[in-house]
Amino acid sequence: MSDSGQFNRPSSRISGYFKRPLLERVKMLVDQGRITESEAHLLTSAGAGFPLSVANTMIENVIGVYGLPIGLGLNFLVNGRDYVVPMVVEESSIVAAVSNSAKIVREAGGFTADSDASVMIGQVQVLGCDDPQKAQEVLLENRGRILAEANALHPNLQKRGGGAVDVEVRVLIEPGSVSNPRSLKYRTMVVLHLLVDTCDAMGANLVNTMAEGVAPLVEELTGGVVHLRILSNLADRRCVRAACRIPVELLARKGFSGGQVAEGIESASRFAEMDPYRAATHNKGVMNGIDAVAIATGNDWRAIEAGAHAYCCRTGRYSPMATWKVENGALVGKLEVPLQVGIVGGPIRLHPTLQVLYKLIGVESAFELGELMGAVGLAQNLAALKALATEGIQEGHMALHARSVAATAGAVGGEIDAVARLLIADGDVKVERARQLLDEHRVS
Ligand code: MEV
């Protein structure tokens, strides 16, 4: 058994990985048997292995491809399983910060995570029912017929253990229409929810097909007129929960005891619980990690964002996705968020590099991917709060930002690190200063 806690899987704890040159980092992945030589070539080739011909089949009016860095989040131990996590993101500190938090949590035994079944909701909006309450009853009485109609459209999904599994019906009454019977008919809508287990797919296409497919039957049963037929991105039946418990000693950092850091993080968490202005930024930090993995795995990050933030309003008040408490000498973190992610389907699967990233991440189901993403979100939040509750976010940010400032000023090769070091020592991380330093460096 390796340090990774499982057989045949190299550890994600790779000391000093960030210090190695880029090509050496990729070669290490080959040496560890994670990817082949040709996959390594795909990762490092110009255009990141994304041919224009493939891009041209994906959307309209293609004029090129857009590159972003792929970083590896390290040190992740989730449910006893070791992961390196490909993350696609432009913000300099995200990958370093999440790897650092994951290392601390790893020392504390790792993350635990669990998730609901992959159930998505397809909405069918019905207007003009004479008696909305009666329409609701009829739809519920005909649950079996509606499910059969939906499942006939995707028989393979049922064979894989999924399919349309339930029907719910809501009657939405617009305020102010109750006193007027005529207005009640036209300003009241019946909304059928078709609950579909999408297995390893995100499921948007198949849910939409089913929602459209049951519409004629819904009209026949209700006597109303079906209007919208579309999935809901408030995927509240598809939540992921991640947690960790960190003995406070592990949180000590320069000038701060572990207890001080833990208390600081708890207080930052309470701030987000009490204030939507802070909760939005707190949650942005969570989504820094979740989105980066969503993009690296070809998932629809707009859907994930929409669902996650809508879920945060479920009590009527916008609240944090992750919270932290000090309990019996340990900092306990918990995250709950809906994650509508898949590992099959979707146009992005045509992207050749994606196959390599899936090989690296090593997840075998949509559940496993969602649970890992939950752990990444929690780790990312821990990283932000740890910095905010101690020296502040800018020190670490600027150290990493300095390299891209140096490159923007025109530094190349070894000049980038040399100029970045000088910028940090100066405490003045600006392009103008980088240009001056670069000129001086080139003259000397
Ligand atoms: C920056 O991308 C994210 C943070 O603002 C998150 C937070 O404040 O918790 C640092």
Coordinates of C-alpha atoms and ligand atoms in Angstrom, one line a residue:
M1 CA 0.0 0.0 0.0
S2 CA 1.4 3.4 -1.0
D3 CA 1.3 6.7 0.9
S4 CA -1.8 7.4 -1.2
G5 CA -3.9 5.1 0.9
Q6 CA -4.7 2.8 -2.0
F7 CA -3.0 0.3 -4.3
N8 CA -1.6 1.2 -7.8
R9 CA -2.1 4.9 -7.5
P10 CA 0.9 7.2 -7.0
S11 CA 0.6 9.7 -4.1
S12 CA -0.7 13.1 -4.9
R13 CA 1.8 14.5 -2.3
I14 CA 4.6 15.6 -4.6
S15 CA 7.0 17.7 -2.7
G16 CA 8.5 20.7 -4.5
Y17 CA 6.5 20.1 -7.6
F18 CA 6.0 23.8 -8.3
K19 CA 9.8 24.3 -8.2
R20 CA 10.5 22.0 -11.2
P21 CA 10.5 23.3 -14.8
L22 CA 7.2 22.9 -16.6
L23 CA 8.4 20.1 -19.0
E24 CA 9.9 18.2 -16.0
R25 CA 6.6 18.4 -14.2
V26 CA 4.9 16.8 -17.2
K27 CA 7.6 14.2 -17.6
M28 CA 7.1 13.2 -13.9
L29 CA 3.5 12.4 -14.7
V30 CA 4.8 10.1 -17.5
D31 CA 7.4 8.5 -15.2
Q32 CA 4.7 7.9 -12.6
G33 CA 2.6 6.1 -15.2
R34 CA -0.2 8.6 -15.0
I35 CA -0.1 9.5 -18.7
T36 CA 1.7 8.3 -21.8
E37 CA 4.4 10.2 -23.8
S38 CA 2.0 11.1 -26.5
E39 CA -0.5 12.4 -24.0
A40 CA 2.2 14.5 -22.4
H41 CA 2.9 15.9 -25.8
L42 CA -0.7 16.8 -26.2
L43 CA -0.7 18.7 -23.0
T44 CA 2.4 20.8 -23.9
S45 CA 1.9 21.3 -27.6
A46 CA 1.0 24.7 -29.0
G47 CA -2.8 25.1 -29.0
A48 CA -3.0 22.6 -26.1
G49 CA -4.0 19.7 -28.4
F50 CA -7.2 21.4 -29.4
P51 CA -7.4 21.4 -33.2
L52 CA -9.3 24.2 -35.0
S53 CA -11.1 21.5 -36.9
V54 CA -12.6 20.2 -33.6
A55 CA -13.4 23.6 -32.3
N56 CA -15.1 24.4 -35.6
T57 CA -17.7 21.6 -35.0
M58 CA -18.6 22.8 -31.5
I59 CA -20.0 26.3 -31.9
E60 CA -20.9 28.8 -34.7
N61 CA -18.6 31.4 -36.3
V62 CA -15.4 29.8 -34.9
I63 CA -12.4 32.1 -35.4
G64 CA -9.9 30.4 -33.1
V65 CA -9.3 28.5 -29.8
Y66 CA -8.7 30.2 -26.5
G67 CA -6.0 28.8 -24.1
L68 CA -5.9 28.9 -20.3
P69 CA -3.3 27.3 -18.0
I70 CA -4.0 23.8 -16.6
G71 CA -2.5 23.5 -13.1
L72 CA -2.5 20.4 -10.9
G73 CA -4.1 20.7 -7.5
L74 CA -2.0 18.3 -5.3
N75 CA -2.3 16.5 -2.0
F76 CA -6.0 15.6 -2.2
L77 CA -7.1 12.7 0.0
V78 CA -10.9 12.3 -0.3
N79 CA -12.7 9.3 1.2
G80 CA -9.3 7.6 1.6
R81 CA -8.5 8.0 -2.1
D82 CA -5.7 10.0 -3.5
Y83 CA -6.2 12.5 -6.3
V84 CA -4.2 15.0 -8.4
V85 CA -6.8 17.5 -9.6
P86 CA -6.5 19.3 -13.0
M87 CA -7.7 22.9 -12.7
V88 CA -8.1 25.3 -15.5
V89 CA -8.0 28.9 -14.3
E90 CA -6.3 32.3 -14.9
E91 CA -6.1 33.6 -11.3
S92 CA -2.5 33.1 -10.1
S93 CA -2.9 31.9 -6.5
I94 CA -5.7 29.4 -6.8
V95 CA -3.8 26.2 -7.5
A96 CA -1.0 26.9 -5.0
A97 CA -3.5 27.9 -2.3
V98 CA -5.7 24.9 -2.7
S99 CA -2.8 22.4 -2.7
N100 CA -1.5 24.0 0.5
S101 CA -4.9 23.6 2.2
A102 CA -5.3 20.0 0.9
K103 CA -1.9 19.2 2.4
I104 CA -3.0 20.4 5.8
V105 CA -6.3 18.4 5.5
R106 CA -4.3 15.4 4.3
E107 CA -2.2 15.5 7.5
A108 CA -5.5 15.5 9.4
G109 CA -6.8 12.4 7.7
G110 CA -8.3 13.9 4.5
F111 CA -11.7 15.0 3.4
T112 CA -14.9 12.9 3.7
A113 CA -17.6 13.5 1.0
D114 CA -20.9 12.0 0.0
S115 CA -23.5 12.9 -2.6
D116 CA -27.1 12.3 -3.6
A117 CA -28.3 10.4 -6.6
S118 CA -27.8 12.2 -9.9
V119 CA -31.4 13.5 -10.0
M120 CA -32.1 16.5 -12.2
I121 CA -35.5 18.3 -12.4
G122 CA -37.2 18.9 -15.8
Q123 CA -39.9 21.6 -15.5
V124 CA -43.1 21.7 -17.6
Q125 CA -45.1 24.9 -17.2
V126 CA -48.8 24.5 -17.8
L127 CA -51.0 27.6 -18.3
G128 CA -54.7 28.2 -18.5
C129 CA -56.0 25.2 -16.4
D130 CA -59.6 25.7 -15.5
D131 CA -59.0 24.2 -12.1
P132 CA -55.3 24.2 -11.2
Q133 CA -55.8 22.1 -8.0
K134 CA -57.7 19.5 -10.1
A135 CA -54.9 19.5 -12.7
Q136 CA -52.4 18.9 -10.0
E137 CA -54.3 15.9 -8.7
V138 CA -54.8 14.4 -12.2
L139 CA -51.1 14.7 -13.0
L140 CA -50.2 13.0 -9.8
E141 CA -52.7 10.2 -10.4
N142 CA -51.1 9.7 -13.8
R143 CA -47.5 9.6 -12.5
G144 CA -47.0 6.1 -14.0
R145 CA -48.1 7.1 -17.5
I146 CA -46.0 10.3 -17.4
L147 CA -42.9 8.4 -16.3
A148 CA -43.4 5.7 -18.9
E149 CA -43.7 8.3 -21.7
A150 CA -40.5 10.0 -20.5
N151 CA -38.6 6.8 -20.2
A152 CA -39.6 5.6 -23.6
L153 CA -37.6 8.5 -25.0
H154 CA -34.4 7.3 -23.3
P155 CA -34.6 3.5 -22.8
N156 CA -30.8 3.2 -22.5
L157 CA -30.8 5.4 -19.5
Q158 CA -33.1 3.1 -17.7
K159 CA -30.9 0.1 -18.6
R160 CA -28.0 2.0 -16.9
G161 CA -30.1 2.2 -13.7
G162 CA -31.4 5.7 -14.2
G163 CA -34.3 7.3 -16.0
A164 CA -37.4 9.4 -15.0
V165 CA -38.1 8.3 -11.4
D166 CA -40.7 10.6 -10.0
V167 CA -43.3 13.4 -10.7
E168 CA -44.0 16.4 -8.5
V169 CA -46.6 19.1 -9.2
R170 CA -46.6 22.6 -7.9
V171 CA -49.3 25.2 -8.3
L172 CA -47.9 28.7 -8.5
I173 CA -50.3 31.5 -7.7
E174 CA -49.3 35.1 -8.6
P175 CA -49.9 37.4 -5.7
G176 CA -53.1 39.5 -6.1
S177 CA -54.9 37.1 -8.4
V178 CA -56.7 35.1 -5.7
S179 CA -59.7 37.4 -5.3
N180 CA -60.5 37.4 -9.0
P181 CA -61.6 34.0 -10.5
R182 CA -60.9 35.0 -14.1
S183 CA -57.4 36.3 -13.2
L184 CA -56.9 33.2 -11.1
K185 CA -57.2 31.0 -14.1
Y186 CA -54.7 33.0 -16.2
R187 CA -52.3 34.1 -13.5
T188 CA -52.0 30.7 -11.9
M189 CA -49.7 28.1 -13.3
V190 CA -49.3 24.4 -12.7
V191 CA -45.6 23.3 -12.9
L192 CA -44.8 19.7 -13.3
H193 CA -41.4 18.5 -12.1
L194 CA -40.1 15.4 -13.8
L195 CA -37.3 14.0 -11.7
V196 CA -34.7 12.2 -13.8
D197 CA -31.8 10.1 -12.6
T198 CA -29.2 11.0 -15.2
C199 CA -26.5 8.5 -13.9
D200 CA -23.0 9.6 -15.1
A201 CA -24.3 12.4 -17.3
M202 CA -24.9 16.0 -16.4
G203 CA -28.2 15.4 -18.1
A204 CA -29.3 18.7 -19.6
N205 CA -30.1 17.2 -23.1
L206 CA -31.9 14.1 -21.9
V207 CA -33.9 16.0 -19.3
N208 CA -35.0 18.6 -21.9
T209 CA -35.9 15.9 -24.4
M210 CA -38.1 14.2 -21.7
A211 CA -39.7 17.5 -20.6
E212 CA -40.6 18.2 -24.2
G213 CA -41.7 14.6 -24.8
V214 CA -44.3 14.5 -22.0
A215 CA -45.8 17.9 -22.9
P216 CA -48.6 16.5 -25.1
L217 CA -49.7 14.0 -22.4
V218 CA -49.6 16.8 -19.8
E219 CA -51.9 19.0 -22.0
E220 CA -54.3 16.0 -22.5
L221 CA -54.4 15.3 -18.8
T222 CA -54.8 18.9 -17.6
G223 CA -56.7 20.6 -20.5
G224 CA -54.1 23.4 -20.1
V225 CA -51.5 24.7 -22.5
V226 CA -47.9 23.7 -22.0
H227 CA -45.5 26.6 -22.2
L228 CA -41.8 26.2 -21.1
R229 CA -40.2 22.7 -21.0
I230 CA -36.7 22.9 -19.7
L231 CA -34.5 21.5 -16.9
S232 CA -34.0 23.5 -13.7
N233 CA -30.4 24.4 -12.8
L234 CA -31.5 24.5 -9.2
A235 CA -30.3 20.9 -8.9
D236 CA -31.2 20.6 -5.2
R237 CA -31.8 16.8 -5.5
R238 CA -28.2 16.5 -6.5
C239 CA -26.2 17.9 -3.6
V240 CA -22.6 17.1 -2.6
R241 CA -21.4 17.3 1.0
A242 CA -17.8 17.6 1.9
A243 CA -16.2 17.9 5.4
C244 CA -12.9 17.9 7.2
R245 CA -11.7 18.1 10.8
I246 CA -8.3 19.7 11.4
P247 CA -6.6 19.6 14.8
V248 CA -5.9 23.3 15.4
E249 CA -2.1 22.7 15.8
L250 CA -1.9 21.9 12.1
L251 CA -3.0 25.5 11.3
A252 CA -0.2 27.3 13.0
R253 CA 1.7 29.7 10.6
K254 CA 4.2 32.5 10.9
G255 CA 3.3 34.7 13.8
F256 CA 0.0 32.9 14.5
S257 CA -0.8 29.9 16.8
G258 CA -3.0 27.2 15.4
G259 CA -5.7 28.2 17.9
Q260 CA -5.6 31.8 16.7
V261 CA -5.9 30.8 13.0
A262 CA -8.8 28.4 13.8
E263 CA -10.7 31.1 15.8
G264 CA -10.0 33.6 13.0
I265 CA -11.5 31.2 10.4
E266 CA -14.5 30.5 12.6
S267 CA -15.1 34.3 12.9
A268 CA -14.7 34.7 9.1
S269 CA -17.3 32.0 8.6
R270 CA -19.8 33.7 11.0
F271 CA -19.3 36.9 9.1
A272 CA -20.4 35.1 5.9
E273 CA -23.3 33.5 7.8
M274 CA -24.5 36.9 9.0
D275 CA -23.9 39.0 5.9
P276 CA -24.8 38.3 2.3
Y277 CA -22.2 40.9 1.1
R278 CA -19.5 38.8 2.7
A279 CA -21.2 35.5 1.8
A280 CA -21.0 36.4 -2.0
T281 CA -17.2 36.8 -1.8
H282 CA -16.8 33.8 0.5
N283 CA -18.7 31.7 -2.1
K284 CA -16.7 33.2 -4.9
G285 CA -13.7 31.7 -3.2
V286 CA -15.4 28.3 -3.0
M287 CA -16.3 28.5 -6.7
N288 CA -12.7 29.4 -7.6
G289 CA -11.9 25.8 -7.0
I290 CA -15.1 24.2 -8.2
D291 CA -15.2 26.1 -11.5
A292 CA -11.6 25.4 -12.3
V293 CA -12.2 21.6 -12.0
A294 CA -15.5 22.0 -13.9
I295 CA -13.7 23.6 -16.8
A296 CA -10.9 21.0 -16.7
T297 CA -13.5 18.2 -16.9
G298 CA -15.6 19.7 -19.6
N299 CA -18.5 20.5 -17.4
D300 CA -21.0 23.4 -17.8
W301 CA -19.7 25.8 -15.1
R302 CA -22.5 28.3 -15.8
A303 CA -25.1 25.7 -14.8
I304 CA -23.0 24.8 -11.7
E305 CA -22.7 28.5 -10.7
A306 CA -26.4 29.1 -11.2
G307 CA -27.4 26.1 -9.1
A308 CA -24.9 26.7 -6.4
H309 CA -25.9 30.3 -5.8
A310 CA -29.7 29.6 -6.1
Y311 CA -29.3 26.9 -3.5
C312 CA -27.6 29.3 -1.1
C313 CA -30.9 31.3 -1.0
R314 CA -33.0 28.3 0.0
T315 CA -33.8 29.7 3.4
G316 CA -34.7 33.1 2.0
R317 CA -31.4 34.6 2.9
Y318 CA -28.2 34.2 0.8
S319 CA -25.8 32.0 2.8
P320 CA -22.3 30.5 2.6
M321 CA -21.7 27.2 0.8
A322 CA -19.1 26.3 3.4
T323 CA -18.9 27.0 7.1
W324 CA -16.3 26.5 9.8
K325 CA -16.5 25.9 13.6
V326 CA -14.0 25.1 16.3
E327 CA -15.0 22.0 18.2
N328 CA -12.9 20.2 20.8
G329 CA -9.5 21.4 19.7
A330 CA -10.3 20.9 16.0
L331 CA -11.5 23.2 13.1
V332 CA -14.4 21.5 11.5
G333 CA -15.4 22.5 7.9
K334 CA -18.5 21.6 6.1
L335 CA -19.7 22.3 2.6
E336 CA -23.0 21.5 0.9
V337 CA -23.7 22.5 -2.7
P338 CA -25.6 21.1 -5.6
L339 CA -23.2 19.8 -8.3
Q340 CA -24.7 19.0 -11.7
V341 CA -21.7 17.3 -13.2
G342 CA -21.2 14.5 -15.6
I343 CA -18.3 12.4 -16.9
V344 CA -20.0 11.4 -20.1
G345 CA -21.7 13.3 -22.9
G346 CA -21.5 17.0 -23.8
P347 CA -19.9 18.6 -26.8
I348 CA -16.7 19.4 -24.9
R349 CA -15.9 15.7 -24.8
L350 CA -14.6 16.2 -28.3
H351 CA -11.7 18.1 -26.9
P352 CA -8.6 15.8 -27.1
T353 CA -6.9 17.2 -24.0
L354 CA -9.9 16.4 -21.9
Q355 CA -9.2 12.7 -22.2
V356 CA -5.8 13.2 -20.7
L357 CA -7.2 15.3 -17.9
Y358 CA -9.7 12.6 -17.1
K359 CA -6.9 10.1 -16.9
L360 CA -5.1 12.3 -14.5
I361 CA -8.0 13.0 -12.2
G362 CA -8.9 9.3 -12.2
V363 CA -12.6 9.5 -11.3
E364 CA -14.9 6.7 -12.3
S365 CA -18.3 8.2 -11.8
A366 CA -20.1 11.5 -11.7
F367 CA -20.6 11.0 -8.0
E368 CA -16.8 10.6 -7.5
L369 CA -16.2 13.8 -9.5
G370 CA -18.8 15.8 -7.6
E371 CA -17.4 14.6 -4.3
L372 CA -13.9 15.5 -5.3
M373 CA -15.1 19.0 -6.5
G374 CA -16.9 19.5 -3.1
A375 CA -13.6 18.8 -1.4
V376 CA -11.8 21.2 -3.7
G377 CA -14.3 23.9 -3.0
L378 CA -13.9 23.4 0.8
A379 CA -10.1 23.4 0.5
Q380 CA -10.2 26.6 -1.6
N381 CA -12.4 28.3 1.0
L382 CA -10.1 27.2 3.8
A383 CA -7.1 28.6 1.9
A384 CA -8.8 32.0 1.4
L385 CA -10.0 32.2 5.0
K386 CA -6.7 31.1 6.4
A387 CA -5.0 34.0 4.6
L388 CA -7.7 36.5 5.3
A389 CA -7.7 35.7 9.0
T390 CA -4.0 36.1 9.3
E391 CA -1.6 38.2 7.1
G392 CA -4.3 39.1 4.5
I393 CA -4.7 37.9 1.0
Q394 CA -2.3 40.2 -0.8
E395 CA 1.0 38.8 0.4
G396 CA 0.6 35.4 -1.2
H397 CA -1.3 36.8 -4.2
M398 CA 1.4 39.3 -5.0
A399 CA 4.2 36.7 -4.7
L400 CA 2.5 34.7 -7.5
H401 CA 1.2 37.7 -9.4
A402 CA 4.8 39.0 -9.7
R403 CA 5.7 36.4 -12.3
S404 CA 2.9 37.4 -14.6
V405 CA 3.7 41.1 -14.1
A406 CA 7.3 40.3 -15.0
A407 CA 6.2 38.5 -18.2
T408 CA 3.8 41.3 -19.1
A409 CA 6.8 43.7 -18.8
G410 CA 8.6 41.6 -21.4
A411 CA 10.8 39.3 -19.2
V412 CA 11.5 35.9 -20.8
G413 CA 13.0 32.6 -19.6
G414 CA 15.1 33.0 -16.4
E415 CA 14.4 36.8 -16.4
I416 CA 10.8 36.1 -15.2
D417 CA 11.8 34.6 -11.8
A418 CA 14.7 37.1 -11.4
V419 CA 12.4 40.1 -12.0
A420 CA 9.6 38.6 -9.9
R421 CA 12.0 38.2 -7.0
L422 CA 13.0 41.8 -7.2
L423 CA 9.5 43.0 -7.4
I424 CA 8.5 41.1 -4.3
A425 CA 11.6 42.3 -2.4
D426 CA 10.6 45.9 -3.5
G427 CA 7.0 45.4 -2.4
D428 CA 6.0 47.2 -5.6
V429 CA 4.5 44.6 -7.9
K430 CA 3.7 46.8 -10.9
V431 CA 4.4 46.5 -14.6
E432 CA 6.2 49.9 -14.8
R433 CA 8.6 48.8 -12.0
A434 CA 9.1 45.5 -13.7
R435 CA 10.2 47.3 -16.9
Q436 CA 12.7 49.3 -15.0
L437 CA 14.1 46.2 -13.2
L438 CA 14.2 44.3 -16.5
D439 CA 16.2 47.1 -18.1
E440 CA 18.6 47.2 -15.2
H441 CA 18.9 43.4 -15.2
R442 CA 19.7 43.4 -18.9
V443 CA 22.3 46.1 -18.6
S444 CA 24.2 44.4 -15.7
Ligands
MEV1 C1 -10.5 35.8 -4.6 O1 -10.6 35.2 -5.9 C2 -11.3 35.0 -3.6 C3 -11.4 35.5 -2.2 O2 -11.9 36.9 -2.2 C4 -12.4 34.7 -1.4 C5 -12.7 35.2 0.0 O3 -12.7 36.4 0.2 O4 -13.1 34.3 0.8 C6 -10.1 35.6 -1.5

